[in-house]
Amino acid sequence: MAASAASGAAETFGADPARPGADGPGAAQAPTRERILAAASEVFATEGFDGATVRDICARAGANVAAVNYHFRDKRGLYRMVLQAWQAEAEALFPLDDVDPDAPVPERFRRFYRAMLRRLFRSAGSLERSHGRARVWLGELLRGGGMQESPESQENYRVMDEQMRPLVQAALGPVEGQRLRDAVDASLAQIVIYFVGFVSAPQAFSCLLSREGELERMADRMTQFALGGLRAMKENDNAHV
C-alpha cells in the first residue's frame, strides 16, 4: 500500500541532494526525478496542492514540464509521491516500533507520544518546514471525502492505530471491540489536538519549543492524560461488573 510506495520514495527523496534554493554542482547534477521531488516538497509545503503549479515546481527543479508527466503522470501523482516521501522520512527519523514491549506501560506511552511529536515538529528539518507540511496534511484531511479519499492519511492513521492498540491493552487488560476502539481513538486524539494547534498557531508552538525540554514535557503530559483516562475507564468497567 502507501507504506511500500513510501519506502521507494525515501530512496530518492531522503538524501535531498537538490533541495530547492541550494547552490553548487549537486543541485545541477541530481537526476531529474530527484530534483522535481525536492522542488515539489518545498512548493507543496508552501502553497498547498491547489496553489502549487507544475510550472513553478519545474522552474525550481530546472526541469521541463513534460518531465512531471513522464515520471509521475500528473500533478496529483507527484503530490502523492511527495506525501509518501514525507511519511518515509518521518518513519526513518523517528520510528514507532523501537519501544521495548517489556518496558513499563507509562514509558511505552511516553516514547510513542515523543516519537509522534518529533515527527510533527522536527522531521522536516526546521519548524517552518514542519508547519508547511502539517498544513498540507490538514488540507488533505479537509479536502473532499477526507481520509476516505486520501490513502496517505489512511496509512498514517493505520500506523498510529497499530502501535497504540497494544499499549491500550497493556493498560486496560483484555479488551476488544468497540471498547478498544473508543480507548484507542481517545488516546490518539491528543496527537490530533497538537497537530491542529500547530497548524493554527505556529508562533505559539515556536515559543513553547524554544524552551529546553518542552517536547519531553509535552510527551509526559500526554502520557499522564492518556493513562488517567484509561484508568478511569477501567475503574468504571469494574464498577459495573
PDB file of C-alpha atoms in Angstrom:
ATOM      1  CA  MET A   1       0.000   0.000   0.000  1.00  0.00           C
ATOM      2  CA  ALA A   2       1.272   3.534   0.711  1.00  0.00           C
ATOM      3  CA  ALA A   3       3.969   2.161   3.026  1.00  0.00           C
ATOM      4  CA  SER A   4       5.755   0.246   0.267  1.00  0.00           C
ATOM      5  CA  ALA A   5       5.488   3.194  -2.081  1.00  0.00           C
ATOM      6  CA  ALA A   6       6.770   5.460   0.676  1.00  0.00           C
ATOM      7  CA  SER A   7       9.892   3.341   1.145  1.00  0.00           C
ATOM      8  CA  GLY A   8      10.609   3.706  -2.546  1.00  0.00           C
ATOM      9  CA  ALA A   9      10.080   7.434  -2.335  1.00  0.00           C
ATOM     10  CA  ALA A  10      12.533   7.642   0.560  1.00  0.00           C
ATOM     11  CA  GLU A  11      15.339   6.200  -1.544  1.00  0.00           C
ATOM     12  CA  THR A  12      15.137   9.088  -3.981  1.00  0.00           C
ATOM     13  CA  PHE A  13      13.945  11.818  -1.629  1.00  0.00           C
ATOM     14  CA  GLY A  14      15.590  11.190   1.705  1.00  0.00           C
ATOM     15  CA  ALA A  15      19.078  12.396   0.801  1.00  0.00           C
ATOM     16  CA  ASP A  16      17.591  15.501  -0.833  1.00  0.00           C
ATOM     17  CA  PRO A  17      20.764  16.375  -2.785  1.00  0.00           C
ATOM     18  CA  ALA A  18      18.956  19.050  -4.765  1.00  0.00           C
ATOM     19  CA  ARG A  19      16.860  20.863  -2.192  1.00  0.00           C
ATOM     20  CA  PRO A  20      15.448  23.939  -3.962  1.00  0.00           C
ATOM     21  CA  GLY A  21      17.473  27.021  -3.259  1.00  0.00           C
ATOM     22  CA  ALA A  22      20.695  25.056  -2.741  1.00  0.00           C
ATOM     23  CA  ASP A  23      23.694  26.197  -4.739  1.00  0.00           C
ATOM     24  CA  GLY A  24      26.557  24.144  -6.097  1.00  0.00           C
ATOM     25  CA  PRO A  25      27.053  21.303  -8.544  1.00  0.00           C
ATOM     26  CA  GLY A  26      24.959  18.822  -6.553  1.00  0.00           C
ATOM     27  CA  ALA A  27      21.750  20.642  -7.457  1.00  0.00           C
ATOM     28  CA  ALA A  28      22.579  20.702 -11.148  1.00  0.00           C
ATOM     29  CA  GLN A  29      23.778  17.107 -11.338  1.00  0.00           C
ATOM     30  CA  ALA A  30      20.982  15.421  -9.383  1.00  0.00           C
ATOM     31  CA  PRO A  31      18.703  13.248 -11.547  1.00  0.00           C
ATOM     32  CA  THR A  32      15.625  14.997 -12.871  1.00  0.00           C
ATOM     33  CA  ARG A  33      13.207  12.904 -10.807  1.00  0.00           C
ATOM     34  CA  GLU A  34      15.027  13.776  -7.566  1.00  0.00           C
ATOM     35  CA  ARG A  35      15.151  17.463  -8.410  1.00  0.00           C
ATOM     36  CA  ILE A  36      11.427  17.519  -9.145  1.00  0.00           C
ATOM     37  CA  LEU A  37      10.590  15.709  -5.888  1.00  0.00           C
ATOM     38  CA  ALA A  38      12.756  18.073  -3.849  1.00  0.00           C
ATOM     39  CA  ALA A  39      11.267  21.136  -5.538  1.00  0.00           C
ATOM     40  CA  ALA A  40       7.726  19.797  -5.214  1.00  0.00           C
ATOM     41  CA  SER A  41       8.243  19.179  -1.494  1.00  0.00           C
ATOM     42  CA  GLU A  42       9.051  22.842  -0.971  1.00  0.00           C
ATOM     43  CA  VAL A  43       6.346  24.206  -3.263  1.00  0.00           C
ATOM     44  CA  PHE A  44       3.548  21.981  -1.917  1.00  0.00           C
ATOM     45  CA  ALA A  45       4.560  22.770   1.679  1.00  0.00           C
ATOM     46  CA  THR A  46       4.400  26.491   0.921  1.00  0.00           C
ATOM     47  CA  GLU A  47       1.459  26.715  -1.471  1.00  0.00           C
ATOM     48  CA  GLY A  48      -0.574  23.565  -0.800  1.00  0.00           C
ATOM     49  CA  PHE A  49      -1.885  21.352  -3.582  1.00  0.00           C
ATOM     50  CA  ASP A  50      -4.253  23.905  -5.087  1.00  0.00           C
ATOM     51  CA  GLY A  51      -1.791  26.798  -5.024  1.00  0.00           C
ATOM     52  CA  ALA A  52       1.163  24.871  -6.402  1.00  0.00           C
ATOM     53  CA  THR A  53       1.700  24.715 -10.151  1.00  0.00           C
ATOM     54  CA  VAL A  54       3.690  22.231 -12.168  1.00  0.00           C
ATOM     55  CA  ARG A  55       5.346  25.149 -13.944  1.00  0.00           C
ATOM     56  CA  ASP A  56       6.630  26.631 -10.659  1.00  0.00           C
ATOM     57  CA  ILE A  57       7.856  23.243  -9.464  1.00  0.00           C
ATOM     58  CA  CYS A  58       9.727  22.584 -12.693  1.00  0.00           C
ATOM     59  CA  ALA A  59      11.214  26.076 -12.676  1.00  0.00           C
ATOM     60  CA  ARG A  60      12.648  25.399  -9.224  1.00  0.00           C
ATOM     61  CA  ALA A  61      13.900  21.988 -10.302  1.00  0.00           C
ATOM     62  CA  GLY A  62      15.394  23.203 -13.564  1.00  0.00           C
ATOM     63  CA  ALA A  63      13.314  20.616 -15.397  1.00  0.00           C
ATOM     64  CA  ASN A  64      10.952  20.526 -18.340  1.00  0.00           C
ATOM     65  CA  VAL A  65       7.233  20.450 -17.531  1.00  0.00           C
ATOM     66  CA  ALA A  66       6.925  17.267 -19.570  1.00  0.00           C
ATOM     67  CA  ALA A  67       9.210  15.544 -17.052  1.00  0.00           C
ATOM     68  CA  VAL A  68       6.397  15.563 -14.479  1.00  0.00           C
ATOM     69  CA  ASN A  69       4.150  13.616 -16.822  1.00  0.00           C
ATOM     70  CA  TYR A  70       6.986  11.217 -17.632  1.00  0.00           C
ATOM     71  CA  HIS A  71       7.988  10.464 -14.030  1.00  0.00           C
ATOM     72  CA  PHE A  72       4.728  10.994 -12.101  1.00  0.00           C
ATOM     73  CA  ARG A  73       1.909  11.013 -14.692  1.00  0.00           C
ATOM     74  CA  ASP A  74       0.453  14.312 -13.445  1.00  0.00           C
ATOM     75  CA  LYS A  75       0.415  16.854 -10.619  1.00  0.00           C
ATOM     76  CA  ARG A  76      -1.675  14.587  -8.386  1.00  0.00           C
ATOM     77  CA  GLY A  77       0.768  11.712  -8.882  1.00  0.00           C
ATOM     78  CA  LEU A  78       3.669  13.976  -7.952  1.00  0.00           C
ATOM     79  CA  TYR A  79       1.778  15.250  -4.910  1.00  0.00           C
ATOM     80  CA  ARG A  80       1.077  11.742  -3.662  1.00  0.00           C
ATOM     81  CA  MET A  81       4.723  10.779  -4.095  1.00  0.00           C
ATOM     82  CA  VAL A  82       5.744  13.807  -2.033  1.00  0.00           C
ATOM     83  CA  LEU A  83       3.322  12.833   0.744  1.00  0.00           C
ATOM     84  CA  GLN A  84       4.714   9.299   0.724  1.00  0.00           C
ATOM     85  CA  ALA A  85       8.248  10.667   0.855  1.00  0.00           C
ATOM     86  CA  TRP A  86       7.343  12.793   3.879  1.00  0.00           C
ATOM     87  CA  GLN A  87       5.906   9.702   5.560  1.00  0.00           C
ATOM     88  CA  ALA A  88       9.006   7.653   4.849  1.00  0.00           C
ATOM     89  CA  GLU A  89      11.305  10.418   6.087  1.00  0.00           C
ATOM     90  CA  ALA A  90       9.406  10.771   9.376  1.00  0.00           C
ATOM     91  CA  GLU A  91       9.296   6.998   9.902  1.00  0.00           C
ATOM     92  CA  ALA A  92      13.025   6.670   9.285  1.00  0.00           C
ATOM     93  CA  LEU A  93      13.928   9.530  11.622  1.00  0.00           C
ATOM     94  CA  PHE A  94      11.514   8.705  14.442  1.00  0.00           C
ATOM     95  CA  PRO A  95      10.350   5.068  14.318  1.00  0.00           C
ATOM     96  CA  LEU A  96       7.423   3.973  16.461  1.00  0.00           C
ATOM     97  CA  ASP A  97       8.352   0.304  16.725  1.00  0.00           C
ATOM     98  CA  ASP A  98      11.615   0.591  18.697  1.00  0.00           C
ATOM     99  CA  VAL A  99       9.933   0.559  22.120  1.00  0.00           C
ATOM    100  CA  ASP A 100      10.752  -2.424  24.311  1.00  0.00           C
ATOM    101  CA  PRO A 101       7.454  -4.329  24.763  1.00  0.00           C
ATOM    102  CA  ASP A 102       8.631  -5.310  28.247  1.00  0.00           C
ATOM    103  CA  ALA A 103       9.171  -1.699  29.314  1.00  0.00           C
ATOM    104  CA  PRO A 104       6.738  -0.239  31.881  1.00  0.00           C
ATOM    105  CA  VAL A 105       3.453   0.856  30.321  1.00  0.00           C
ATOM    106  CA  PRO A 106       3.955   4.572  31.104  1.00  0.00           C
ATOM    107  CA  GLU A 107       7.339   4.508  29.378  1.00  0.00           C
ATOM    108  CA  ARG A 108       5.865   2.833  26.292  1.00  0.00           C
ATOM    109  CA  PHE A 109       3.186   5.540  26.057  1.00  0.00           C
ATOM    110  CA  ARG A 110       5.768   8.269  26.627  1.00  0.00           C
ATOM    111  CA  ARG A 111       8.010   7.003  23.836  1.00  0.00           C
ATOM    112  CA  PHE A 112       5.087   6.719  21.442  1.00  0.00           C
ATOM    113  CA  TYR A 113       3.946  10.284  22.086  1.00  0.00           C
ATOM    114  CA  ARG A 114       7.501  11.594  21.962  1.00  0.00           C
ATOM    115  CA  ALA A 115       8.089   9.978  18.564  1.00  0.00           C
ATOM    116  CA  MET A 116       4.814  11.402  17.208  1.00  0.00           C
ATOM    117  CA  LEU A 117       5.662  14.895  18.461  1.00  0.00           C
ATOM    118  CA  ARG A 118       9.094  14.675  16.896  1.00  0.00           C
ATOM    119  CA  ARG A 119       7.510  13.634  13.614  1.00  0.00           C
ATOM    120  CA  LEU A 120       5.187  16.620  13.790  1.00  0.00           C
ATOM    121  CA  PHE A 121       7.751  19.252  14.799  1.00  0.00           C
ATOM    122  CA  ARG A 122      11.163  18.006  13.678  1.00  0.00           C
ATOM    123  CA  SER A 123      11.029  15.603  10.727  1.00  0.00           C
ATOM    124  CA  ALA A 124      11.189  18.354   8.079  1.00  0.00           C
ATOM    125  CA  GLY A 125      14.456  19.841   9.330  1.00  0.00           C
ATOM    126  CA  SER A 126      13.001  23.096  10.658  1.00  0.00           C
ATOM    127  CA  LEU A 127       9.865  24.210  12.464  1.00  0.00           C
ATOM    128  CA  GLU A 128       8.869  26.350   9.488  1.00  0.00           C
ATOM    129  CA  ARG A 129       9.081  23.433   7.059  1.00  0.00           C
ATOM    130  CA  SER A 130       7.309  21.176   9.544  1.00  0.00           C
ATOM    131  CA  HIS A 131       4.480  23.691   9.780  1.00  0.00           C
ATOM    132  CA  GLY A 132       4.176  23.793   5.992  1.00  0.00           C
ATOM    133  CA  ARG A 133       3.893  20.026   5.837  1.00  0.00           C
ATOM    134  CA  ALA A 134       1.357  19.946   8.677  1.00  0.00           C
ATOM    135  CA  ARG A 135      -0.792  22.460   6.777  1.00  0.00           C
ATOM    136  CA  VAL A 136      -0.704  20.207   3.729  1.00  0.00           C
ATOM    137  CA  TRP A 137      -1.714  17.154   5.761  1.00  0.00           C
ATOM    138  CA  LEU A 138      -4.613  19.043   7.338  1.00  0.00           C
ATOM    139  CA  GLY A 139      -5.696  20.226   3.901  1.00  0.00           C
ATOM    140  CA  GLU A 140      -5.595  16.638   2.735  1.00  0.00           C
ATOM    141  CA  LEU A 141      -7.986  15.638   5.519  1.00  0.00           C
ATOM    142  CA  LEU A 142     -10.344  18.535   4.797  1.00  0.00           C
ATOM    143  CA  ARG A 143     -10.383  18.017   1.045  1.00  0.00           C
ATOM    144  CA  GLY A 144     -13.491  16.387  -0.464  1.00  0.00           C
ATOM    145  CA  GLY A 145     -14.066  12.995   1.133  1.00  0.00           C
ATOM    146  CA  GLY A 146     -11.403  13.469   3.785  1.00  0.00           C
ATOM    147  CA  MET A 147      -9.452  10.443   4.940  1.00  0.00           C
ATOM    148  CA  GLN A 148     -11.569   8.111   2.800  1.00  0.00           C
ATOM    149  CA  GLU A 149     -10.063   9.682  -0.315  1.00  0.00           C
ATOM    150  CA  SER A 150      -6.523  10.048   0.994  1.00  0.00           C
ATOM    151  CA  PRO A 151      -4.551   6.763   1.021  1.00  0.00           C
ATOM    152  CA  GLU A 152      -1.601   8.518   2.635  1.00  0.00           C
ATOM    153  CA  SER A 153      -3.727   9.850   5.508  1.00  0.00           C
ATOM    154  CA  GLN A 154      -5.251   6.401   5.945  1.00  0.00           C
ATOM    155  CA  GLU A 155      -1.771   4.923   6.152  1.00  0.00           C
ATOM    156  CA  ASN A 156      -0.719   7.471   8.762  1.00  0.00           C
ATOM    157  CA  TYR A 157      -3.692   6.586  10.944  1.00  0.00           C
ATOM    158  CA  ARG A 158      -3.243   2.847  10.385  1.00  0.00           C
ATOM    159  CA  VAL A 159       0.334   3.015  11.662  1.00  0.00           C
ATOM    160  CA  MET A 160      -0.657   5.012  14.748  1.00  0.00           C
ATOM    161  CA  ASP A 161      -3.592   2.698  15.427  1.00  0.00           C
ATOM    162  CA  GLU A 162      -1.417  -0.399  15.078  1.00  0.00           C
ATOM    163  CA  GLN A 163       1.085   0.940  17.603  1.00  0.00           C
ATOM    164  CA  MET A 164      -1.495   2.257  20.089  1.00  0.00           C
ATOM    165  CA  ARG A 165      -3.646  -0.873  20.348  1.00  0.00           C
ATOM    166  CA  PRO A 166      -1.149  -2.986  22.331  1.00  0.00           C
ATOM    167  CA  LEU A 167      -0.410  -0.028  24.600  1.00  0.00           C
ATOM    168  CA  VAL A 168      -4.086   0.404  25.427  1.00  0.00           C
ATOM    169  CA  GLN A 169      -4.487  -3.317  26.019  1.00  0.00           C
ATOM    170  CA  ALA A 170      -1.452  -3.297  28.314  1.00  0.00           C
ATOM    171  CA  ALA A 171      -3.081  -0.512  30.335  1.00  0.00           C
ATOM    172  CA  LEU A 172      -6.654  -1.824  30.359  1.00  0.00           C
ATOM    173  CA  GLY A 173      -6.161  -5.566  30.229  1.00  0.00           C
ATOM    174  CA  PRO A 174      -8.134  -7.787  27.858  1.00  0.00           C
ATOM    175  CA  VAL A 175     -10.439  -5.506  25.879  1.00  0.00           C
ATOM    176  CA  GLU A 176     -11.762  -5.802  22.339  1.00  0.00           C
ATOM    177  CA  GLY A 177     -14.437  -4.457  20.025  1.00  0.00           C
ATOM    178  CA  GLN A 178     -15.932  -1.012  20.478  1.00  0.00           C
ATOM    179  CA  ARG A 179     -14.405  -0.586  23.921  1.00  0.00           C
ATOM    180  CA  LEU A 180     -10.934  -0.974  22.464  1.00  0.00           C
ATOM    181  CA  ARG A 181     -11.812   1.290  19.531  1.00  0.00           C
ATOM    182  CA  ASP A 182     -13.010   4.036  21.886  1.00  0.00           C
ATOM    183  CA  ALA A 183      -9.897   3.792  24.055  1.00  0.00           C
ATOM    184  CA  VAL A 184      -7.501   3.868  21.101  1.00  0.00           C
ATOM    185  CA  ASP A 185      -9.257   6.824  19.454  1.00  0.00           C
ATOM    186  CA  ALA A 186      -9.267   8.772  22.729  1.00  0.00           C
ATOM    187  CA  SER A 187      -5.564   8.115  23.241  1.00  0.00           C
ATOM    188  CA  LEU A 188      -4.719   9.199  19.692  1.00  0.00           C
ATOM    189  CA  ALA A 189      -6.923  12.313  19.910  1.00  0.00           C
ATOM    190  CA  GLN A 190      -4.213  14.161  21.818  1.00  0.00           C
ATOM    191  CA  ILE A 191      -1.946  13.944  18.782  1.00  0.00           C
ATOM    192  CA  VAL A 192      -4.708  15.425  16.630  1.00  0.00           C
ATOM    193  CA  ILE A 193      -5.090  18.317  19.096  1.00  0.00           C
ATOM    194  CA  TYR A 194      -1.394  19.168  18.899  1.00  0.00           C
ATOM    195  CA  PHE A 195      -1.468  18.752  15.117  1.00  0.00           C
ATOM    196  CA  VAL A 196      -4.380  21.165  14.610  1.00  0.00           C
ATOM    197  CA  GLY A 197      -2.990  23.547  17.225  1.00  0.00           C
ATOM    198  CA  PHE A 198       0.373  23.660  15.464  1.00  0.00           C
ATOM    199  CA  VAL A 199      -1.259  24.423  12.117  1.00  0.00           C
ATOM    200  CA  SER A 200      -3.419  27.199  13.548  1.00  0.00           C
ATOM    201  CA  ALA A 201      -0.928  28.783  15.961  1.00  0.00           C
ATOM    202  CA  PRO A 202       2.643  28.103  14.815  1.00  0.00           C
ATOM    203  CA  GLN A 203       4.112  31.085  16.675  1.00  0.00           C
ATOM    204  CA  ALA A 204       2.796  29.802  19.983  1.00  0.00           C
ATOM    205  CA  PHE A 205       4.442  26.443  19.385  1.00  0.00           C
ATOM    206  CA  SER A 206       7.636  28.134  18.257  1.00  0.00           C
ATOM    207  CA  CYS A 207       7.797  29.888  21.628  1.00  0.00           C
ATOM    208  CA  LEU A 208       6.969  26.709  23.517  1.00  0.00           C
ATOM    209  CA  LEU A 209       9.514  24.568  21.712  1.00  0.00           C
ATOM    210  CA  SER A 210      12.251  27.138  22.256  1.00  0.00           C
ATOM    211  CA  ARG A 211      12.218  26.119  25.915  1.00  0.00           C
ATOM    212  CA  GLU A 212      14.672  23.408  26.863  1.00  0.00           C
ATOM    213  CA  GLY A 213      12.950  20.042  27.327  1.00  0.00           C
ATOM    214  CA  GLU A 214       9.484  21.277  26.327  1.00  0.00           C
ATOM    215  CA  LEU A 215       8.856  18.450  23.869  1.00  0.00           C
ATOM    216  CA  GLU A 216       9.644  15.929  26.608  1.00  0.00           C
ATOM    217  CA  ARG A 217       7.223  17.690  28.934  1.00  0.00           C
ATOM    218  CA  MET A 218       4.536  17.559  26.230  1.00  0.00           C
ATOM    219  CA  ALA A 219       5.044  13.793  25.937  1.00  0.00           C
ATOM    220  CA  ASP A 220       4.858  13.451  29.732  1.00  0.00           C
ATOM    221  CA  ARG A 221       1.574  15.383  29.903  1.00  0.00           C
ATOM    222  CA  MET A 222       0.061  13.359  27.069  1.00  0.00           C
ATOM    223  CA  THR A 223       1.062  10.164  28.860  1.00  0.00           C
ATOM    224  CA  GLN A 224      -0.471  11.316  32.125  1.00  0.00           C
ATOM    225  CA  PHE A 225      -3.751  12.263  30.476  1.00  0.00           C
ATOM    226  CA  ALA A 226      -3.950   9.048  28.464  1.00  0.00           C
ATOM    227  CA  LEU A 227      -3.227   6.778  31.409  1.00  0.00           C
ATOM    228  CA  GLY A 228      -5.558   8.771  33.652  1.00  0.00           C
ATOM    229  CA  GLY A 229      -8.384   8.392  31.170  1.00  0.00           C
ATOM    230  CA  LEU A 230      -7.736   4.688  30.650  1.00  0.00           C
ATOM    231  CA  ARG A 231      -7.583   4.163  34.408  1.00  0.00           C
ATOM    232  CA  ALA A 232     -10.986   5.837  34.771  1.00  0.00           C
ATOM    233  CA  MET A 233     -12.407   3.623  32.002  1.00  0.00           C
ATOM    234  CA  LYS A 234     -11.093   0.526  33.754  1.00  0.00           C
ATOM    235  CA  GLU A 235     -12.491   1.596  37.135  1.00  0.00           C
ATOM    236  CA  ASN A 236     -15.856   2.335  35.528  1.00  0.00           C
ATOM    237  CA  ASP A 237     -15.887  -1.093  33.884  1.00  0.00           C
ATOM    238  CA  ASN A 238     -15.034  -2.784  37.184  1.00  0.00           C
ATOM    239  CA  ALA A 239     -17.779  -0.866  38.973  1.00  0.00           C
ATOM    240  CA  HIS A 240     -20.368  -2.324  36.591  1.00  0.00           C
ATOM    241  CA  VAL A 241     -19.209  -5.938  36.802  1.00  0.00           C
TER     242      VAL A 241
END
